Amino acid sequence: MSAPTLSPAAEGAAPLVVVRGVSKVYERGRERIEVLHRVDLDIPKGDFLALMGPSGSGKSTLLNMIAGLDLPTEGALSVAGRRIDRMSATELARWRAANVGFVFQFYNLLPALSAHKNVELPLLLTRLSAARRRRHAAIALELVGLADRATHKPSELSGGQQQRVAIARAIVSDPTLLVCDEPTGDLDRHSAEEVLTLLQRLNREFGKTMIMVTHDPKAAEFARHILHLDKGTLVEQTEPASPDPA
Amino acid sequence: MKYLPLLLAALLRKKARMILTLLSVAAAFTLFGMLDAVRVAFNAPQSVVGIDRLITSSRLSLIQPLPYAYLARIESTPGVAAVTYASWFGGIYQDPKNFFPNFPVEPESYLDMYPELVLPEAQRQAFLKTRTGAVVGQALADLFGWSIGDKIPLRPTIYPHRDGGEVWTFDLVGIFKAAQPELRSSEKQMLFHHTYFDEGREIGQGTVGWYGVRVEDASRADQVAQAIDRQFANSAFETRTQSERDFQLAFAKQIGDIGLIVIAIMAAVFFTLLLLTGNAMAQSIRERIPELAVLKTLGFTNAAVLLLVLTEALVLLLLGGLLGLLLADLALPIIGEASSGQLDVAMPAETWGLGIALMLGIGVAVGLPPAVKAMRLRIVDALAGR
């Protein structure tokens, strides 16, 4: 089976993410659980991909491996031409810092830090001066519409606001790839739409390549493409019901 | 420095626990600072003053007197330049808590032997000429508000007066000062005439507590000491001649091995501290596993996370420890004042150095296990709460 290539915009261009024959097996005692089975996938630069599937289908595992949080048991994984499955833990950490932004279901902000300091966190790993770090964090917060909440602690923000701070943290270092694991799973419908609109805007206006894991078909509607996984294999590719006008 | 907010955020995450842990560290190091200052004071090498001086006392016990007749024999020992003598009187001024050392001495030879006790010439002459005369150190005079001309009554604890009186009365004729600031503790003693003491006491006439000996050549002090002791070997009053420092240590050890006592107490305190802060750190890291996983997700390397947690433990120990040592440093003069100068010790640089080394050592001991645990976190497991 040839690897699905998802974005028409990427035709003829080298894909940003290349997944070839990737499998992931967990061993629990004598039990061997194959979570992903020989997955092939190309994701072009600038795409917004939604990964859907039932619990245990392997979508989060695939997302974690593309984001460099986990390594495949076999197969090859390249992002922007670099084989991340061959990197050491330290190389992967540095690669993530420079190339990947993360948005989690439960925001995962540091509770003792203000919104501004949370957004500034990834920049601590760069050589930027303190003044430039502050400036970049302020811009990112402004972009998500929370400039006036910069000094607030996460506990002083609503769920939707916390997720927007998390998005600001994800984009502050201008990563190549944005990965979102159930970004609206903990939000009410209104906040979820705000967050998804923001993610869509980042994709459309800033060209961010995004991969989002979601259970929610309405959330998946905001993506350019939807991939369905089941029992560790890609089973179907669909287009959103309200296709991206771009 | 850029990681400071991250460090503070980790430390201040649970303020009450942080403050309580900090206070327990501070309390442990306050105790350490005070006890170690006492240990150092007891073990400190003496000033170069007195390196040519020896003390000859009874081989059996410090409280066992020696015959006065030994004076001439010690004086005639080759290598001996001068000899003086003194005894322990143990008099009480008004109240037992007003304890200070008071010695009957042979005035002229004693003041010659100990030139670090600086007495104005006129007062020295008055002391030599006045049979009931006494001189005290400036610190002691300040403590009790004494001035020259005062009569000082001391109640005897060992030597009752033969006239049946309940006190010995002395005329204060001089106030001496220490020649060097580090010898200021010598200003807390009182000296008076051994002749007056010997004539007035009911028991022990013709004996002295110990002899002070100055040798001609400090490098030959050991040989001179052995020569003195050889003369009195196998007699009823065998002697032990030792350096002033050894004599003072032996005197202090009458109440026990100070160093060993301090080490035993501190070992118990630090063991408890180790368990307490170790538990606090481990608990703090357990609670922050998702946060540490987020840091690793964002690109903090394993080594960076290890250093972050380790630094957190070190900062906790250093903050609490330095606060504790500072409190000890402030408390020691107050305790010295409250004890009427009996415990006049200051915290030396050695204690600060040892204290900081202990803070770093304990910090590493309590910080390393959770730091290694944080370093080994698998991001996907930690984020999934596994």
XYZ file of C-alpha atoms in Angstrom, chain B residues 34-339:
306
model
C 26.164 26.819 68.147
C 27.463 23.348 69.006
C 30.219 23.413 66.433
C 31.345 26.840 67.621
C 31.735 25.307 71.089
C 33.636 22.335 69.647
C 35.958 24.606 67.667
C 36.519 26.816 70.696
C 37.548 23.792 72.737
C 39.804 22.371 70.069
C 41.200 25.560 68.596
C 44.955 25.854 68.554
C 46.062 28.555 70.926
C 47.590 31.791 69.848
C 51.348 31.771 69.408
C 51.389 33.340 72.840
C 52.457 30.614 75.227
C 54.119 28.181 72.848
C 57.154 28.218 75.151
C 55.042 27.498 78.240
C 54.200 24.241 79.961
C 51.902 23.281 82.801
C 52.980 20.783 85.435
C 50.094 19.261 87.346
C 49.353 16.034 89.200
C 49.534 12.940 87.028
C 46.520 11.511 88.845
C 44.028 14.326 88.558
C 43.779 18.015 87.987
C 42.219 18.451 91.425
C 45.114 16.688 93.139
C 47.527 19.368 94.488
C 51.322 19.257 94.268
C 53.781 20.083 97.041
C 55.104 23.619 97.153
C 58.535 22.065 97.536
C 58.496 21.087 93.839
C 59.034 24.730 92.912
C 62.776 24.733 93.486
C 63.268 21.358 91.781
C 61.378 22.441 88.688
C 63.283 25.737 88.594
C 66.557 23.833 88.616
C 65.575 21.523 85.739
C 67.801 22.156 82.703
C 66.007 24.119 80.006
C 63.587 25.806 82.426
C 63.689 29.596 82.237
C 61.032 30.529 84.814
C 58.383 28.945 87.026
C 55.212 30.215 88.650
C 52.305 28.542 90.356
C 48.587 28.874 90.897
C 45.653 27.003 92.414
C 41.967 26.614 91.743
C 39.967 28.515 94.361
C 36.439 28.097 93.058
C 34.995 31.095 94.930
C 31.437 32.238 94.247
C 30.528 35.899 93.889
C 27.048 36.475 95.353
C 25.348 33.747 93.350
C 26.571 30.420 91.903
C 25.416 31.504 88.452
C 28.032 34.290 88.590
C 30.743 31.737 88.010
C 34.171 32.909 86.876
C 37.640 31.430 87.305
C 39.487 32.793 90.350
C 43.033 31.726 91.098
C 45.475 32.380 93.901
C 48.803 32.990 92.160
C 52.337 34.082 92.967
C 51.828 37.639 91.630
C 55.209 38.660 90.332
C 56.229 35.447 88.620
C 52.687 34.894 87.323
C 52.441 38.313 85.667
C 55.923 37.789 84.239
C 54.929 34.371 82.940
C 51.740 35.680 81.284
C 52.622 39.029 79.686
C 49.412 38.855 77.643
C 47.653 40.048 80.821
C 48.424 43.728 80.521
C 48.300 45.592 83.829
C 49.321 49.248 84.225
C 52.591 49.502 86.152
C 51.099 51.379 89.118
C 48.386 48.743 89.493
C 50.946 45.986 89.175
C 52.962 47.492 92.015
C 49.835 47.846 94.106
C 49.017 44.192 93.482
C 52.502 43.071 94.486
C 52.388 45.094 97.688
C 48.832 44.392 98.840
C 48.485 41.021 100.594
C 44.695 41.002 100.196
C 44.933 42.564 96.764
C 43.303 41.096 93.681
C 43.303 41.950 90.012
C 40.517 41.146 87.549
C 40.166 41.270 83.798
C 38.422 44.188 82.149
C 35.543 41.983 80.912
C 34.886 40.732 84.448
C 35.051 44.254 85.897
C 32.598 45.415 83.232
C 30.306 42.496 83.905
C 29.951 43.211 87.620
C 30.571 46.965 87.504
C 33.705 46.724 89.638
C 36.240 49.482 89.938
C 39.575 49.806 91.701
C 39.121 50.195 95.451
C 36.110 47.888 95.605
C 36.044 45.056 98.105
C 35.159 41.752 96.464
C 33.737 39.033 98.695
C 33.990 35.445 97.430
C 32.230 32.544 99.107
C 34.536 29.500 99.144
C 33.356 26.160 97.765
C 36.543 24.214 98.559
C 38.642 26.207 100.987
C 36.876 27.642 104.043
C 38.705 30.456 105.816
C 40.461 29.333 108.996
C 38.940 32.220 110.959
C 35.531 30.653 110.362
C 34.256 33.479 108.204
C 31.939 32.573 105.371
C 33.644 34.774 102.817
C 37.100 35.709 101.653
C 37.363 39.408 101.006
C 39.747 40.881 98.455
C 40.710 44.466 97.646
C 40.526 45.210 93.958
C 43.795 46.942 93.111
C 44.067 46.433 89.353
C 42.213 45.687 86.169
C 44.113 43.998 83.373
C 43.377 43.752 79.693
C 44.230 41.076 77.161
C 47.129 41.990 74.887
C 45.308 40.601 71.850
C 41.587 40.567 70.994
C 41.557 36.785 70.525
C 42.708 36.356 74.120
C 39.820 38.369 75.491
C 38.447 35.330 77.326
C 41.414 35.710 79.719
C 39.800 38.947 80.923
C 37.169 36.885 82.705
C 39.375 35.745 85.549
C 40.444 37.005 88.913
C 43.901 36.634 90.448
C 44.949 37.121 94.043
C 47.888 36.358 96.341
C 48.703 32.699 96.870
C 50.362 33.622 100.205
C 47.122 35.209 101.462
C 45.223 32.130 100.305
C 47.700 29.674 101.810
C 47.748 31.423 105.156
C 43.995 31.746 105.363
C 42.874 28.294 104.239
C 42.091 25.539 106.668
C 43.290 22.678 104.497
C 45.993 22.012 101.959
C 48.649 24.416 103.179
C 51.983 24.036 101.455
C 50.504 22.811 98.215
C 49.754 24.400 94.880
C 47.349 23.436 92.121
C 49.822 23.510 89.257
C 53.066 25.030 88.111
C 53.495 27.204 85.058
C 56.855 26.664 83.387
C 58.592 28.741 80.731
C 61.244 26.893 78.752
C 64.354 28.472 77.325
C 63.853 26.896 73.897
C 60.302 26.194 72.697
C 61.577 23.554 70.281
C 62.873 21.538 73.228
C 59.688 21.820 75.298
C 58.960 18.066 75.033
C 62.346 17.083 76.430
C 62.027 19.596 79.271
C 58.552 18.287 80.108
C 59.875 14.732 80.249
C 62.814 15.843 82.396
C 60.462 17.484 84.909
C 58.184 14.453 85.138
C 61.153 12.080 85.492
C 62.220 13.868 88.662
C 58.921 13.059 90.374
C 58.357 9.602 88.963
C 57.494 6.974 91.591
C 56.921 9.657 94.223
C 53.707 10.242 96.151
C 52.967 13.166 93.862
C 53.827 12.174 90.332
C 53.481 14.937 87.755
C 52.317 15.347 84.209
C 53.853 18.209 82.280
C 52.095 19.241 79.102
C 51.555 22.180 76.822
C 49.054 24.845 77.863
C 46.710 23.744 75.094
C 46.746 20.109 76.201
C 46.235 21.197 79.791
C 43.174 23.271 78.834
C 41.772 20.427 76.755
C 42.239 18.033 79.658
C 40.494 20.559 81.890
C 37.558 20.807 79.477
C 37.366 17.043 79.106
C 36.487 16.745 82.758
C 32.918 17.277 81.553
C 33.376 14.853 78.657
C 34.740 14.757 75.127
C 33.113 17.883 73.743
C 33.934 16.965 70.149
C 32.374 13.521 70.500
C 29.286 14.885 72.236
C 28.811 17.504 69.519
C 29.320 14.954 66.742
C 26.858 12.530 68.347
C 24.162 15.190 68.719
C 24.705 16.547 65.229
C 24.665 13.073 63.683
C 21.223 12.494 65.207
C 20.002 15.932 64.106
C 21.264 15.585 60.542
C 19.972 12.038 60.190
C 16.516 13.326 61.124
C 16.976 16.255 58.753
C 17.980 13.885 55.977
C 14.792 11.853 56.410
C 12.613 14.931 56.729
C 13.907 16.906 53.763
C 14.350 13.733 51.737
C 10.691 12.902 52.272
C 9.615 16.481 51.476
C 11.622 16.472 48.246
C 10.380 13.037 47.209
C 6.784 14.081 47.845
C 7.269 17.320 45.949
C 8.660 15.473 42.910
C 5.897 12.838 43.035
C 3.317 15.611 42.858
C 5.097 17.316 39.983
C 5.656 14.342 37.700
C 3.263 15.698 35.029
C 4.968 19.112 35.196
C 8.400 17.551 34.834
C 7.078 15.520 31.914
C 5.881 18.761 30.322
C 9.340 20.277 30.715
C 10.852 17.246 29.018
C 8.214 17.454 26.300
C 9.139 21.066 25.655
C 12.740 20.024 25.114
C 14.432 20.069 28.521
C 17.015 17.290 28.348
C 17.284 14.532 30.957
C 20.420 16.189 32.326
C 18.665 19.573 32.562
C 15.762 18.056 34.521
C 18.194 16.246 36.823
C 20.096 19.468 37.487
C 16.889 21.407 38.030
C 15.640 19.043 40.745
C 19.080 18.744 42.314
C 19.475 22.522 42.364
C 16.062 22.801 43.996
C 17.240 20.579 46.865
C 20.527 22.471 47.144
C 18.784 25.851 47.200
C 16.409 24.606 49.908
C 19.305 23.375 52.047
C 21.438 26.454 51.417
C 18.618 28.899 52.187
C 17.606 27.107 55.369
C 21.156 26.312 56.382
C 22.512 29.827 55.919
C 19.523 31.212 57.788
C 20.265 28.746 60.600
C 23.950 29.634 60.768
C 23.098 33.325 60.739
C 20.723 32.800 63.649
C 23.423 30.870 65.511
C 25.907 33.660 64.834
C 23.453 36.179 66.264
C 22.454 33.954 69.179
C 25.946 33.107 70.447
C 26.770 36.598 71.796
C 23.340 36.760 73.436
C 23.888 33.379 75.078
C 27.364 34.485 76.137
C 25.889 37.578 77.733
C 23.102 35.634 79.417
C 25.586 33.120 80.847
